[in-house]
PDB file of C-alpha atoms in Angstrom:
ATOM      1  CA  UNK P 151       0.000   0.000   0.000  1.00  0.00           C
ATOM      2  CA  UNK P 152       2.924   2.481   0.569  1.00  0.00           C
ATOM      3  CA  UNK P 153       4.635   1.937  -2.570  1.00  0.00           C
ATOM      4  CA  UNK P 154       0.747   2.215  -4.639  1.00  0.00           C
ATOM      5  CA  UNK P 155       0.300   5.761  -2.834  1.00  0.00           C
ATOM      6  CA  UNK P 156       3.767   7.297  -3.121  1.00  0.00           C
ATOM      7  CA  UNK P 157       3.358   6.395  -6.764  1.00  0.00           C
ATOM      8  CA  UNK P 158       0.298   7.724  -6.931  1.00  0.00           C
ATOM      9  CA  UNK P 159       0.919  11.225  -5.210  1.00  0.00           C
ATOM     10  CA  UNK P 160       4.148  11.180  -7.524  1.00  0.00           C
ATOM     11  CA  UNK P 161       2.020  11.095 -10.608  1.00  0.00           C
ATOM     12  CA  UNK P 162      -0.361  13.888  -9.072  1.00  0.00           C
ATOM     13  CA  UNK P 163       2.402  16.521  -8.362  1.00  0.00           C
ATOM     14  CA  UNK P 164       4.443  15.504 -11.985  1.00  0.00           C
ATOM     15  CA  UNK P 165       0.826  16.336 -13.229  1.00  0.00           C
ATOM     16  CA  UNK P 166       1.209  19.967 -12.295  1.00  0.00           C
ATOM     17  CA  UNK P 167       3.814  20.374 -14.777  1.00  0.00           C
ATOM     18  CA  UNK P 168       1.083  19.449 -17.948  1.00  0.00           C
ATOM     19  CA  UNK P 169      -1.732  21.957 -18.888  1.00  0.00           C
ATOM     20  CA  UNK P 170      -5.165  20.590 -17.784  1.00  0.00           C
ATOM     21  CA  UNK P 171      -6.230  19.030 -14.336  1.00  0.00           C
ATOM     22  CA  UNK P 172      -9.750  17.446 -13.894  1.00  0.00           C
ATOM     23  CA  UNK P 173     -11.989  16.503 -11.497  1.00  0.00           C
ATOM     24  CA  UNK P 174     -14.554  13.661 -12.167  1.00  0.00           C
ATOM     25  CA  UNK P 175     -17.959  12.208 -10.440  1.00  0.00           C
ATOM     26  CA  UNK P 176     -19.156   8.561 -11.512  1.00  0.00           C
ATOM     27  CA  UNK P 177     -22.587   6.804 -10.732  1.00  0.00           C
ATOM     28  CA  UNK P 178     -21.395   3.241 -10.805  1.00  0.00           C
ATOM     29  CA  UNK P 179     -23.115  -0.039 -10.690  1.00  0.00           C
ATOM     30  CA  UNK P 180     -21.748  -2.899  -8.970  1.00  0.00           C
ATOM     31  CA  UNK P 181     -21.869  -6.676 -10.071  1.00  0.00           C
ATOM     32  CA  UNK P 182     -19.850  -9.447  -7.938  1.00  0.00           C
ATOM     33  CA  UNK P 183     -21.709 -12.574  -8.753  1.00  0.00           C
ATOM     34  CA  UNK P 184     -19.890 -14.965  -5.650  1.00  0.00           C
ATOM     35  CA  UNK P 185     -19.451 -12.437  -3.015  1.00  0.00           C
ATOM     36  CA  UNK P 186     -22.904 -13.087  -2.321  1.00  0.00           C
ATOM     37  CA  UNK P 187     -24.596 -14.421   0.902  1.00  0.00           C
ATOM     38  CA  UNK P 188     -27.269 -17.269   1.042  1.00  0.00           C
ATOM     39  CA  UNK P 189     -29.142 -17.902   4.547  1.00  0.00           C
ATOM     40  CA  UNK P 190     -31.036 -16.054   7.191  1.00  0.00           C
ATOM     41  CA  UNK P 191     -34.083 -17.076   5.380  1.00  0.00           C
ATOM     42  CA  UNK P 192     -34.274 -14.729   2.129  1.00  0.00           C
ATOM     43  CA  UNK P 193     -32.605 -14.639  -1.261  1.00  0.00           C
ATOM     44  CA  UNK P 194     -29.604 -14.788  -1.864  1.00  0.00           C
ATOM     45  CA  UNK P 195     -27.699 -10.952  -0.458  1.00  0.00           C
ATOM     46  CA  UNK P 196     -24.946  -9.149  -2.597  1.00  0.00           C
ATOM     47  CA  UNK P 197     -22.150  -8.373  -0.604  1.00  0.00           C
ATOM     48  CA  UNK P 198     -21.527  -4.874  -2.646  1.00  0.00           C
ATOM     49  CA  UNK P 199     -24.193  -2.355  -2.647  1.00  0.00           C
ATOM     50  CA  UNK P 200     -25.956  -2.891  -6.046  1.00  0.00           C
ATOM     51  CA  UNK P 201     -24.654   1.448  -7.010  1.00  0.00           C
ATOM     52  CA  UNK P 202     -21.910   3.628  -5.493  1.00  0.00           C
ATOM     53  CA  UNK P 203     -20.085   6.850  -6.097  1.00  0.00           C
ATOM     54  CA  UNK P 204     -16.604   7.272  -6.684  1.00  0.00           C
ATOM     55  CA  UNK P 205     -14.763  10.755  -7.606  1.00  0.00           C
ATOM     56  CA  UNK P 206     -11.493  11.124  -9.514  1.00  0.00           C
ATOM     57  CA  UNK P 207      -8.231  13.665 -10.335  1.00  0.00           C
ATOM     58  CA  UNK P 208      -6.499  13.731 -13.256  1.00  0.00           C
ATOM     59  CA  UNK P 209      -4.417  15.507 -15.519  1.00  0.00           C
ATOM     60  CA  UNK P 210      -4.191  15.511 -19.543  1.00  0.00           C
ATOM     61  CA  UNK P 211      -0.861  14.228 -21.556  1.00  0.00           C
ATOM     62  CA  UNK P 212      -1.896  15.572 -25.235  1.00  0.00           C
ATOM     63  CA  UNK P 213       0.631  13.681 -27.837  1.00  0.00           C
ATOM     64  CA  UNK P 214       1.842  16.336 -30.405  1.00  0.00           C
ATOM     65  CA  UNK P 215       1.408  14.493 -33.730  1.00  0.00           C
ATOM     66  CA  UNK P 216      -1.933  12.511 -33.417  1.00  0.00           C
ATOM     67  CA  UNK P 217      -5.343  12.981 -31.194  1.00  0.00           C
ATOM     68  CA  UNK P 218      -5.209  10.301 -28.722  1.00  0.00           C
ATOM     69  CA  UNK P 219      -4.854  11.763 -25.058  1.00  0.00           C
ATOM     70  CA  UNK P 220      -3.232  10.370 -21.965  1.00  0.00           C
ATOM     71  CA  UNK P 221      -5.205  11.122 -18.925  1.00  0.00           C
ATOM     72  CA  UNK P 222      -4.328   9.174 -15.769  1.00  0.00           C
ATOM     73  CA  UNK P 223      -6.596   9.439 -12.864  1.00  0.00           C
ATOM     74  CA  UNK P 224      -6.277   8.847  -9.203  1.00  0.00           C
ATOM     75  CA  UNK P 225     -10.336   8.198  -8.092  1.00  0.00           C
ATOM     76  CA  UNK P 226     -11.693   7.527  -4.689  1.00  0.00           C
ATOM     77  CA  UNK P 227     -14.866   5.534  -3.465  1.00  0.00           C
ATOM     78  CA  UNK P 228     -16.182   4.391  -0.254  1.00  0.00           C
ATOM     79  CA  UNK P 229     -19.396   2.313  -0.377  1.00  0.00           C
ATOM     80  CA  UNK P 230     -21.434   0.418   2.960  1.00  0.00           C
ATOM     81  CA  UNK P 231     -23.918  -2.223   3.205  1.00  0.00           C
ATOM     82  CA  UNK P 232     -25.792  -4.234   5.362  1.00  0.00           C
ATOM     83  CA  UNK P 233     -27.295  -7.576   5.252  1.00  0.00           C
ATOM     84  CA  UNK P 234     -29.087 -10.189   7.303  1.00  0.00           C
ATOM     85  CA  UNK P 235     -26.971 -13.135   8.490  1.00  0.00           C
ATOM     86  CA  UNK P 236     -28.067 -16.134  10.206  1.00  0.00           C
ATOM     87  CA  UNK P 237     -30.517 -18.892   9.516  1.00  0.00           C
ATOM     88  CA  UNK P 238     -34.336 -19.089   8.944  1.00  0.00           C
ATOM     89  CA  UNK P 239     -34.428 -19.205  13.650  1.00  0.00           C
ATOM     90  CA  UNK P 240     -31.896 -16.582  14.430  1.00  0.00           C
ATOM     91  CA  UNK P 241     -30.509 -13.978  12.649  1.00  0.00           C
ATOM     92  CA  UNK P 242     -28.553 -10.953  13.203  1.00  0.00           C
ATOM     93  CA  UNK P 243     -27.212  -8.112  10.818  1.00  0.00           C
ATOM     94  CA  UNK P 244     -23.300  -7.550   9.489  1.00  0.00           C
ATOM     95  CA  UNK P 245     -22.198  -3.922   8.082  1.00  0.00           C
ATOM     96  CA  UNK P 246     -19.873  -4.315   5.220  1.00  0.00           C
ATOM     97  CA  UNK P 247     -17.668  -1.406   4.058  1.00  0.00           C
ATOM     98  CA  UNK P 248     -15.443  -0.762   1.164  1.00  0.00           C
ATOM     99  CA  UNK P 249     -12.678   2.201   0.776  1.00  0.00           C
ATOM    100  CA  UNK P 250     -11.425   1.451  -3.210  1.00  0.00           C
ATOM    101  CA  UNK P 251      -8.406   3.800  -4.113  1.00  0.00           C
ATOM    102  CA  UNK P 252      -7.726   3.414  -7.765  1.00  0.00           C
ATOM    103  CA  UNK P 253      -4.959   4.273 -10.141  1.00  0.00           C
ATOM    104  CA  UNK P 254      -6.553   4.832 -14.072  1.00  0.00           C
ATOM    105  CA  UNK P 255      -4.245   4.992 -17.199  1.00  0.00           C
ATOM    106  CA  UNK P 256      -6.856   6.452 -19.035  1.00  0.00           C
ATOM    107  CA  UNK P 257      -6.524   6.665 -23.150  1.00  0.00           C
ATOM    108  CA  UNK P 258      -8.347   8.600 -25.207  1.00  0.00           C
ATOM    109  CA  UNK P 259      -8.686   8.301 -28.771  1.00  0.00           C
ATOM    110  CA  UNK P 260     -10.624  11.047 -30.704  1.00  0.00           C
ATOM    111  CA  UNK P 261     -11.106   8.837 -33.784  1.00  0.00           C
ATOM    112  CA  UNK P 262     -13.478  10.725 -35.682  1.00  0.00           C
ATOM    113  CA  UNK P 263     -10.989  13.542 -35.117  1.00  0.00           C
ATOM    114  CA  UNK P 264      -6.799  11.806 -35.287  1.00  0.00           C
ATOM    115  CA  UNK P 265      -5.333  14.098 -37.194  1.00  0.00           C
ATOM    116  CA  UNK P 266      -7.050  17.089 -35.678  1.00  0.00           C
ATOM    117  CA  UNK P 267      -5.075  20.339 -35.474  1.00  0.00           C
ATOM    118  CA  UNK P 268      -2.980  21.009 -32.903  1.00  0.00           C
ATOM    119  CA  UNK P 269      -2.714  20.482 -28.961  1.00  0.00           C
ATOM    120  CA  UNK P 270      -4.699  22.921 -27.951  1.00  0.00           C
ATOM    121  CA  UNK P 271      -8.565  22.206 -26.016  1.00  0.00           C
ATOM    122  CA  UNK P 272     -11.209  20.948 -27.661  1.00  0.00           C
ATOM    123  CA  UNK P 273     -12.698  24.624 -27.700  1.00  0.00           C
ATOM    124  CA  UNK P 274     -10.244  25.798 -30.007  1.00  0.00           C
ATOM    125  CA  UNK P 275      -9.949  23.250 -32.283  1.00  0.00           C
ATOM    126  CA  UNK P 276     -11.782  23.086 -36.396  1.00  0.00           C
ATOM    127  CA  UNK P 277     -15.086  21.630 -36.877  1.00  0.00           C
ATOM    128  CA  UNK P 278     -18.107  20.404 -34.908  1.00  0.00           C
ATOM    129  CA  UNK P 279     -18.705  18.948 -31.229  1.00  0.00           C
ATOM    130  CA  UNK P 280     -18.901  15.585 -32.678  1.00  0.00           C
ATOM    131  CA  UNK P 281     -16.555  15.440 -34.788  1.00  0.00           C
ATOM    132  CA  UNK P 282     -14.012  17.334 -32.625  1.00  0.00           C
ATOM    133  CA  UNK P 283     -14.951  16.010 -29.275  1.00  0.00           C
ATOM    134  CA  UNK P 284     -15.914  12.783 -29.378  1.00  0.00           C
ATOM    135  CA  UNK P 285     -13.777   9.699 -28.257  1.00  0.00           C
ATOM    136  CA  UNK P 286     -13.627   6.328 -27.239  1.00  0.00           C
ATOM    137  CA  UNK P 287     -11.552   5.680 -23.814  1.00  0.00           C
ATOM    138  CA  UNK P 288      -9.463   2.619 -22.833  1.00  0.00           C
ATOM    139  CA  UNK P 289      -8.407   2.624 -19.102  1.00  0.00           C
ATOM    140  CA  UNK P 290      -6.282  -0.112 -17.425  1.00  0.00           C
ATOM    141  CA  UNK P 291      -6.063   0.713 -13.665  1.00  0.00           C
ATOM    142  CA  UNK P 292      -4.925  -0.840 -10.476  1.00  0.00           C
ATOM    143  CA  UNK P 293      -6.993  -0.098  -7.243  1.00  0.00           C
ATOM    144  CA  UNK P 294      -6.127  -1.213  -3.578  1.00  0.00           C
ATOM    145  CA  UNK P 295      -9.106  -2.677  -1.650  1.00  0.00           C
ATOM    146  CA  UNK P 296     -10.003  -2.660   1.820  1.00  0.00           C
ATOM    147  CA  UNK P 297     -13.418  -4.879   2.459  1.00  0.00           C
ATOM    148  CA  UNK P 298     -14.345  -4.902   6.089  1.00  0.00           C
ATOM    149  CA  UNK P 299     -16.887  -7.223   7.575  1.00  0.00           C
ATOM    150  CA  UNK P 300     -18.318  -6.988  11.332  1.00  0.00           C
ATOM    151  CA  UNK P 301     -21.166  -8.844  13.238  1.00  0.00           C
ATOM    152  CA  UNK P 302     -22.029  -8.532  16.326  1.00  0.00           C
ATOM    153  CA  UNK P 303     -19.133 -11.404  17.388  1.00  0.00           C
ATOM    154  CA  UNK P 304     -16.416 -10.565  14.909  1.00  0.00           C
ATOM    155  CA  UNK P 305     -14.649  -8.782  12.602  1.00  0.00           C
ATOM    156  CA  UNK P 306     -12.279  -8.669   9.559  1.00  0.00           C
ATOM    157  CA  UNK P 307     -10.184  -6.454   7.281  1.00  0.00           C
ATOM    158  CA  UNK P 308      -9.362  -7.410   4.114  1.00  0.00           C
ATOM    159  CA  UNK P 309      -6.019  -5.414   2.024  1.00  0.00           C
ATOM    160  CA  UNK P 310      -5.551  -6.265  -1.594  1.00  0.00           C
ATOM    161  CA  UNK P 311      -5.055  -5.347  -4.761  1.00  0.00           C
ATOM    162  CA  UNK P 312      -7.288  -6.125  -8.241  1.00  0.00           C
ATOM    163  CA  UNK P 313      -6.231  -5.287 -11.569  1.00  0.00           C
ATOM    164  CA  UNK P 314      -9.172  -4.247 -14.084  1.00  0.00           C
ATOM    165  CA  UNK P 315      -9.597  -2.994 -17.412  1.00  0.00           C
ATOM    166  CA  UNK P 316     -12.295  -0.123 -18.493  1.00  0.00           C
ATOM    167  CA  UNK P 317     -13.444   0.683 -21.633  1.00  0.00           C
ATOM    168  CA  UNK P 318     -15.979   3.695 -22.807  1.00  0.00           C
ATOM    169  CA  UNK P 319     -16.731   6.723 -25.084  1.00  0.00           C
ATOM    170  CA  UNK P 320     -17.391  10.623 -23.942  1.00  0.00           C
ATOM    171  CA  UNK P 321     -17.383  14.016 -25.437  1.00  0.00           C
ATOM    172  CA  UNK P 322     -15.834  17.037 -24.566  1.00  0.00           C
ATOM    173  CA  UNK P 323     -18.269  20.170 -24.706  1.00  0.00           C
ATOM    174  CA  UNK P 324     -15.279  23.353 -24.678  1.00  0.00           C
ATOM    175  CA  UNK P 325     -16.733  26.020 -23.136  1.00  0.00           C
ATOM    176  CA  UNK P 326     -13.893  27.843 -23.513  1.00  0.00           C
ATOM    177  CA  UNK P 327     -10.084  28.204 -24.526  1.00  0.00           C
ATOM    178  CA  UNK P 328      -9.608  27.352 -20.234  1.00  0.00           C
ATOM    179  CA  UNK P 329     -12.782  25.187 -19.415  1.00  0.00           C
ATOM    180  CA  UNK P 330     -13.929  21.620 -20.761  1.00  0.00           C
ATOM    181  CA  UNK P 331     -16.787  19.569 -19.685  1.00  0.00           C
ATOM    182  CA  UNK P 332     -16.837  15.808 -20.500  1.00  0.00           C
ATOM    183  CA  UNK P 333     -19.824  13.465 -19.923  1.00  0.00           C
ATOM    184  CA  UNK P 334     -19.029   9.629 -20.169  1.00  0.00           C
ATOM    185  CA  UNK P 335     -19.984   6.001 -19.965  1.00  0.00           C
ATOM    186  CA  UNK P 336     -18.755   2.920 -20.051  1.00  0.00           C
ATOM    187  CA  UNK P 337     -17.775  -0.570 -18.258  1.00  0.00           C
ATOM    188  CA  UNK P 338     -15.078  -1.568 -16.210  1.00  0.00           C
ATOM    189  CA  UNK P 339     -14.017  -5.646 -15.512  1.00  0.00           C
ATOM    190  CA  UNK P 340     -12.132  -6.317 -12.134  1.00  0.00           C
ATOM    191  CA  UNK P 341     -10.541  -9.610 -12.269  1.00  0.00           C
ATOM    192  CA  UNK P 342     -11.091 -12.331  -9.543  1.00  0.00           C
ATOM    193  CA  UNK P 343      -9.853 -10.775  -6.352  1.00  0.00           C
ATOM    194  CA  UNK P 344     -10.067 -12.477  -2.728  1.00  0.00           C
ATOM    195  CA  UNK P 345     -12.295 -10.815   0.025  1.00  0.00           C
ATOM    196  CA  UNK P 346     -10.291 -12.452   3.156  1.00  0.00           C
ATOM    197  CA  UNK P 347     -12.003 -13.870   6.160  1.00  0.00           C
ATOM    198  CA  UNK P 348     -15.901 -13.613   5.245  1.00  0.00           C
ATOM    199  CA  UNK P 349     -16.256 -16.848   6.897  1.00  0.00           C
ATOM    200  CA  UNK P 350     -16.836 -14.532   9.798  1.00  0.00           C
ATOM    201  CA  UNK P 351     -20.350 -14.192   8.213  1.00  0.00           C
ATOM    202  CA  UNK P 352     -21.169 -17.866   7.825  1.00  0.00           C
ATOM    203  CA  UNK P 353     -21.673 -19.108  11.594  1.00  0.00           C
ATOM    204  CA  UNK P 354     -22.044 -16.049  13.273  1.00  0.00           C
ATOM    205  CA  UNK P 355     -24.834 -17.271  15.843  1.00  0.00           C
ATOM    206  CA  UNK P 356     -24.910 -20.642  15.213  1.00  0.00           C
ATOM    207  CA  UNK P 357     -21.931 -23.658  15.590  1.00  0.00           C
ATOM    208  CA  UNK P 358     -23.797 -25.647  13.281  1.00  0.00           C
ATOM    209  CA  UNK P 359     -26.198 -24.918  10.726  1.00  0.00           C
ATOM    210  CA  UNK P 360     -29.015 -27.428   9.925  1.00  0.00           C
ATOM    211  CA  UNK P 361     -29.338 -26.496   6.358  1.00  0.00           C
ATOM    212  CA  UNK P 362     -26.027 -25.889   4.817  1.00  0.00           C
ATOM    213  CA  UNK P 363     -27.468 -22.603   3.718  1.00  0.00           C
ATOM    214  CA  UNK P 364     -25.582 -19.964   6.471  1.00  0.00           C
ATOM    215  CA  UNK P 365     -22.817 -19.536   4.132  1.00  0.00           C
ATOM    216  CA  UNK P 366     -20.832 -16.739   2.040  1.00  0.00           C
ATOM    217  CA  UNK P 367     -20.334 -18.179  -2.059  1.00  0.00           C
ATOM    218  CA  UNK P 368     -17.161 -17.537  -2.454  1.00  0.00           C
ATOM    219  CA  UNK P 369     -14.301 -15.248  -0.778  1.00  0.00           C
ATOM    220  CA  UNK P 370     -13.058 -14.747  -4.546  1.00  0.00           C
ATOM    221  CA  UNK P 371     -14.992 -12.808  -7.290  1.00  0.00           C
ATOM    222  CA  UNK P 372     -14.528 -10.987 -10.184  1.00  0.00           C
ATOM    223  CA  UNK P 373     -16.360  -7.303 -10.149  1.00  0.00           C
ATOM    224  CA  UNK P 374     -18.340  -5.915 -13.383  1.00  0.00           C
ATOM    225  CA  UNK P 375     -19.509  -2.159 -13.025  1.00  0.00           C
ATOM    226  CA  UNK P 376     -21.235   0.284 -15.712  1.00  0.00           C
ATOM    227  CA  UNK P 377     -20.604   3.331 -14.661  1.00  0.00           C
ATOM    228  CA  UNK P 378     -21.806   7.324 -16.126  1.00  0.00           C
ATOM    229  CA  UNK P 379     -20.232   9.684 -15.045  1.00  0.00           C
ATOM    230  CA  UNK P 380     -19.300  13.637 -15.431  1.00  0.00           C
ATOM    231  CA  UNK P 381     -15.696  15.380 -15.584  1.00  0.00           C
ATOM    232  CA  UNK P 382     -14.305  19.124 -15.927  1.00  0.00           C
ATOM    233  CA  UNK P 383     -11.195  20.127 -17.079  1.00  0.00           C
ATOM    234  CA  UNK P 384      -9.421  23.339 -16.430  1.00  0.00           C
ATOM    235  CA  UNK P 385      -6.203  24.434 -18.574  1.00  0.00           C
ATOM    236  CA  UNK P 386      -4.126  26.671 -16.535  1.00  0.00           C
ATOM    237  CA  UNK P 387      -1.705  27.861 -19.443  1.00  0.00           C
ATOM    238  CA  UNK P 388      -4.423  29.565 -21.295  1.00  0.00           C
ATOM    239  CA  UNK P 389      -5.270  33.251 -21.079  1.00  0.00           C
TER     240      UNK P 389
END
């Protein structure tokens, strides 16, 4: 975790040095098909909340002689549920809690636009909004994971870390030579990644369960989110 943060706060100060910060708000929406939680009498109980919010920095890395833009991101998101544990007799609740800390290598490639003129923002440059703002993003990232579990006997903290890819398409609206406003979607794929220690949640009341059924999946899943999301860019080297 050390080394993953001083790179990170590295790559936000080097950013001062380039032209354009921007901050970022995403609506995301959460699939982990085996952290998942069958008993206390119901359905079966995602471990995620089914949405969440995350927020991002980043700063933009134009290349000179074609339109595809570097912008790496540092985002943030914190997310909380609860769920009923137990068995159809006795149950009790756990709270669950996330804190995600990502690193994005976001890439953006204006293809409708690659040989567009120039560096400058998306304000400045020849033609329409379209044509001129539109792009498709690819986004490798890293993100460092803590997943916390508590009932009313025990507790856990999970550390790790889950690679992921992201893919999706946005458009920059300039409203000026300084200011930029970017909506976008698109999907991100975690791979399988371990939650530690949620057998905490599978006998939390009981030493033996009757049905089989007071159990967690799987500590191991792989995380699909769709996410939309808003950013805006400010260019400090324009006047």
């Amino acid at each position: 975790m050390k080394y993953f943060a001083t790179l990170a706060f590295a790559l936000l100060i080097s950013g001062a040095a380039f032209s354009q910060l921007g901050i970022n708000a995403t609506y995301r929406t959460n699939d982990a098909q085996d952290w998942q939680y069958t008993g206390a009498g119901q359905a079966d109980q995602n471990l995620l909340p089914e949405s969440s919010y995350a927020f991002g920095l980043d700063y933009w890395i134009p290349l000179k002689s074609v339109r595809i833009d570097l912008v790496p991101e540092l985002s943030f998101s914190r997310m909380s549920n609860t769920i009923e544990v137990g068995n159809e007799v006795v149950t009790s609740e756990a709270n669950l809690d996330n804190t995600w800390l990502s690193l994005f290598l976001n890439t953006n490639f204006y293809f409708l636009n690659l040989e567009g003129d120039c560096d400058c923002p998306t304000f400045s440059k020849s033609g329409g909004t379209l044509q001129k703002g539109f792009f498709l993003q690819v986004s490798p990232g890293i993100t460092w994971m803590r997943n916390q579990a508590e009932t009313s006997e025990n507790q856990s903290d999970s550390n790790n870390f889950a690679y992921s890819l992201g893919a999706g398409l946005g458009l920059d609206i300039g409203l000026s030579d300084i200011l930029t406003l970017t909506p976008f979607a698109g999907f991100r794929y975690y791979l399988p990644v371990q939650w530690k220690n949620l057998d905490i949640l599978q006998y939390p009341l009981l030493p033996i369960d009757p049905g089989g059924e007071n159990r967690v999946r799987n500590e191991e899943s792989s995380v699909r989110q769709f996410f939309l999301g808003l950013r805006f860019g400010v260019r400090f080297d324009q006047r």
